[in-house]
Amino acid sequence: MQLIPDAYSIAKELGATLHLARDEQNRVVLEYISTLHVGENRGVGSQIMKDIVLWADMQGEPIILYPSPEIPNSFEMTRLLHFYNKFGFIGDSLSMERKPNSNKGSL
């Protein structure tokens, strides 16, 4: 889904993987973002997320995501949820949603 050209091109340029889609209710779903091949804690995921939420704010689109059920332990899940919380997502380990403009101006 070529919704967000900047986020996709940044992901590709940096060696990360990103996939967005629309669900049956036409909501934007962040299905997959991975920086495994790039290395963690280098800001790649944050840069991609900034572009995604900027686009969502400009389009007035909420974003839905479902944190990975493959997270090995509660510490890692807490880190993941904190990462998404920084970008305005609210929810739990089953699903999270970000309303448009909920984090505007703080990125």
Coordinates of N, CA and C in Angstrom, one line a residue, residues 1-91:
M1 N 0.9 -1.2 0.0 CA 0.0 0.0 0.0 C 0.9 1.2 0.0
Q2 N 0.9 2.0 -1.1 CA 1.7 3.1 -1.2 C 1.0 4.4 -0.6
L3 N 0.7 4.3 0.7 CA 0.0 5.4 1.3 C 1.0 6.5 1.7
I4 N 2.2 6.1 2.2 CA 3.1 7.1 2.7 C 4.5 6.9 2.1
P5 N 4.6 7.6 0.9 CA 5.9 7.4 0.2 C 7.1 7.7 1.0
D6 N 7.1 8.7 1.8 CA 8.3 9.1 2.6 C 8.7 7.9 3.5
A7 N 7.8 7.4 4.3 CA 8.0 6.3 5.2 C 8.6 5.1 4.5
Y8 N 8.0 4.8 3.4 CA 8.4 3.6 2.6 C 9.8 3.8 2.1
S9 N 10.1 5.0 1.5 CA 11.4 5.2 1.0 C 12.5 5.3 2.1
I10 N 12.2 5.8 3.2 CA 13.1 5.8 4.3 C 13.4 4.4 4.8
A11 N 12.3 3.6 4.9 CA 12.5 2.2 5.4 C 13.4 1.5 4.4
K12 N 13.1 1.6 3.1 CA 13.9 0.9 2.1 C 15.4 1.4 2.1
E13 N 15.5 2.7 2.2 CA 16.9 3.3 2.2 C 17.7 2.8 3.4
L14 N 17.1 2.6 4.5 CA 17.8 2.2 5.7 C 17.8 0.7 6.0
G15 N 17.2 0.0 5.1 CA 17.2 -1.5 5.2 C 16.1 -2.0 6.2
A16 N 15.1 -1.2 6.5 CA 14.1 -1.7 7.4 C 12.9 -2.2 6.5
T17 N 11.9 -2.8 7.2 CA 10.8 -3.4 6.5 C 9.5 -2.7 7.1
L18 N 8.6 -2.3 6.2 CA 7.4 -1.6 6.6 C 6.2 -2.1 5.7
H19 N 5.1 -2.4 6.4 CA 3.9 -2.7 5.6 C 2.7 -2.1 6.3
L20 N 1.9 -1.3 5.5 CA 0.7 -0.7 5.9 C -0.4 -1.3 5.0
A21 N -1.6 -1.4 5.5 CA -2.7 -1.8 4.7 C -4.0 -1.2 5.2
R22 N -5.1 -1.4 4.6 CA -6.4 -1.0 5.1 C -7.2 -2.3 5.4
D23 N -7.9 -2.2 6.6 CA -8.7 -3.3 6.9 C -10.1 -3.2 6.3
E24 N -11.0 -4.2 6.6 CA -12.3 -4.2 6.0 C -13.2 -3.0 6.3
Q25 N -12.8 -2.2 7.3 CA -13.5 -1.0 7.7 C -12.8 0.2 7.1
N26 N -11.8 0.0 6.2 CA -11.0 1.0 5.5 C -10.1 1.8 6.5
R27 N -9.8 1.2 7.6 CA -8.9 1.9 8.6 C -7.4 1.5 8.2
V28 N -6.5 2.5 8.4 CA -5.1 2.2 8.1 C -4.6 1.3 9.3
V29 N -3.9 0.2 8.9 CA -3.4 -0.7 9.8 C -1.9 -0.8 9.6
L30 N -1.1 -0.5 10.6 CA 0.3 -0.8 10.6 C 0.5 -2.2 10.9
E31 N 0.8 -3.0 9.8 CA 0.9 -4.5 9.9 C 2.3 -4.9 10.4
Y32 N 3.3 -4.2 9.9 CA 4.6 -4.7 10.1 C 5.6 -3.5 10.0
I33 N 6.5 -3.5 11.0 CA 7.7 -2.6 10.9 C 8.8 -3.3 11.6
S34 N 9.9 -3.5 10.9 CA 11.0 -4.2 11.4 C 12.3 -3.5 11.1
T35 N 13.1 -3.4 12.1 CA 14.5 -2.8 11.9 C 15.5 -3.8 12.3
L36 N 15.2 -5.1 12.3 CA 16.1 -6.1 12.7 C 17.4 -6.1 11.9
H37 N 17.3 -5.9 10.6 CA 18.5 -5.9 9.7 C 19.3 -4.6 9.9
V38 N 18.8 -3.6 10.5 CA 19.4 -2.3 10.6 C 20.1 -2.2 12.0
G39 N 19.5 -2.9 13.0 CA 19.9 -2.8 14.4 C 19.0 -1.9 15.2
E40 N 18.8 -2.3 16.4 CA 17.9 -1.5 17.3 C 18.6 -0.3 17.8
N41 N 17.9 0.6 18.4 CA 18.4 1.8 19.1 C 19.2 2.7 18.2
R42 N 18.9 2.8 16.9 CA 19.6 3.7 16.0 C 18.7 4.7 15.5
G43 N 17.4 4.7 15.9 CA 16.5 5.8 15.5 C 15.8 5.5 14.2
V44 N 16.0 4.4 13.6 CA 15.4 4.1 12.3 C 13.9 3.9 12.5
G45 N 13.5 3.1 13.4 CA 12.0 2.9 13.7 C 11.3 4.2 14.0
S46 N 12.0 5.0 14.8 CA 11.4 6.3 15.2 C 11.2 7.2 14.0
Q47 N 12.2 7.3 13.1 CA 12.1 8.1 12.0 C 10.9 7.7 11.1
I48 N 10.8 6.4 10.9 CA 9.7 5.9 10.1 C 8.4 6.2 10.8
M49 N 8.3 6.0 12.1 CA 7.0 6.3 12.8 C 6.7 7.8 12.7
K50 N 7.7 8.6 12.8 CA 7.4 10.1 12.7 C 6.8 10.4 11.3
D51 N 7.2 9.8 10.3 CA 6.7 10.0 8.9 C 5.3 9.5 8.8
I52 N 5.0 8.3 9.4 CA 3.7 7.7 9.4 C 2.7 8.6 10.1
V53 N 3.0 9.0 11.3 CA 2.1 9.8 12.1 C 1.9 11.2 11.5
L54 N 2.9 11.7 10.9 CA 2.8 13.0 10.3 C 1.8 12.9 9.1
W55 N 1.9 11.9 8.3 CA 1.0 11.6 7.2 C -0.4 11.4 7.7
A56 N -0.6 10.6 8.8 CA -1.9 10.4 9.4 C -2.5 11.6 9.8
D57 N -1.8 12.5 10.5 CA -2.3 13.8 10.9 C -2.8 14.6 9.7
M58 N -1.9 14.7 8.7 CA -2.3 15.5 7.5 C -3.5 15.0 6.8
Q59 N -3.7 13.7 6.9 CA -4.9 13.0 6.2 C -6.1 12.9 7.1
G60 N -5.9 13.1 8.4 CA -7.0 12.9 9.4 C -7.3 11.5 9.5
E61 N -6.3 10.6 9.4 CA -6.5 9.2 9.5 C -6.1 8.6 10.8
P62 N -6.9 7.8 11.5 CA -6.4 7.0 12.6 C -5.6 5.9 12.1
I63 N -4.7 5.3 13.0 CA -3.9 4.2 12.7 C -4.2 3.1 13.7
I64 N -4.3 1.9 13.3 CA -4.5 0.7 14.2 C -3.3 -0.1 14.1
L65 N -2.9 -0.7 15.2 CA -1.8 -1.7 15.1 C -2.1 -2.8 16.1
Y66 N -1.5 -4.0 15.9 CA -1.6 -5.1 16.8 C -0.2 -5.5 17.2
P67 N 0.3 -5.2 18.4 CA 1.6 -5.6 18.8 C 1.9 -7.1 18.6
S68 N 3.1 -7.4 18.2 CA 3.4 -8.8 17.9 C 3.2 -9.8 19.0
P69 N 2.4 -10.8 18.7 CA 2.2 -11.9 19.8 C 3.5 -12.7 20.0
E70 N 4.5 -12.5 19.2 CA 5.8 -13.2 19.3 C 6.8 -12.6 20.2
I71 N 6.4 -11.5 20.9 CA 7.3 -10.9 21.8 C 7.6 -11.9 23.0
P72 N 8.9 -12.1 23.2 CA 9.3 -13.2 24.1 C 9.0 -13.1 25.6
N73 N 8.9 -11.8 26.1 CA 8.6 -11.7 27.5 C 8.0 -10.3 27.8
S74 N 7.5 -10.1 29.0 CA 6.8 -8.9 29.4 C 7.7 -7.7 29.3
F75 N 9.0 -7.8 29.6 CA 9.9 -6.7 29.5 C 9.9 -6.1 28.1
E76 N 10.1 -7.0 27.1 CA 10.2 -6.6 25.7 C 8.8 -6.0 25.3
M77 N 7.7 -6.6 25.7 CA 6.4 -6.1 25.4 C 6.2 -4.7 25.9
T78 N 6.7 -4.5 27.2 CA 6.6 -3.1 27.8 C 7.4 -2.1 27.0
R79 N 8.6 -2.5 26.5 CA 9.4 -1.6 25.7 C 8.7 -1.3 24.4
L80 N 8.1 -2.3 23.8 CA 7.3 -2.1 22.5 C 6.1 -1.1 22.7
L81 N 5.4 -1.4 23.8 CA 4.2 -0.5 24.0 C 4.7 0.9 24.3
H82 N 5.8 1.1 25.0 CA 6.3 2.4 25.3 C 6.7 3.1 24.0
F83 N 7.3 2.4 23.1 CA 7.7 2.9 21.8 C 6.5 3.5 21.1
Y84 N 5.4 2.7 21.0 CA 4.2 3.1 20.3 C 3.5 4.3 21.1
N85 N 3.5 4.2 22.4 CA 3.0 5.3 23.2 C 3.6 6.7 22.9
K86 N 4.9 6.7 22.6 CA 5.6 7.9 22.3 C 5.0 8.6 21.1
F87 N 4.4 7.8 20.2 CA 3.8 8.4 19.0 C 2.3 8.5 19.1
G88 N 1.8 8.5 20.3 CA 0.4 8.7 20.5 C -0.6 7.6 20.4
F89 N 0.0 6.3 20.3 CA -0.9 5.2 20.3 C -1.3 4.8 21.7
I90 N -2.6 4.4 21.9 CA -3.0 4.0 23.2 C -3.7 2.6 23.0
G91 N -3.6 1.8 24.1 CA -4.2 0.5 24.0 C -3.3 -0.4 24.9

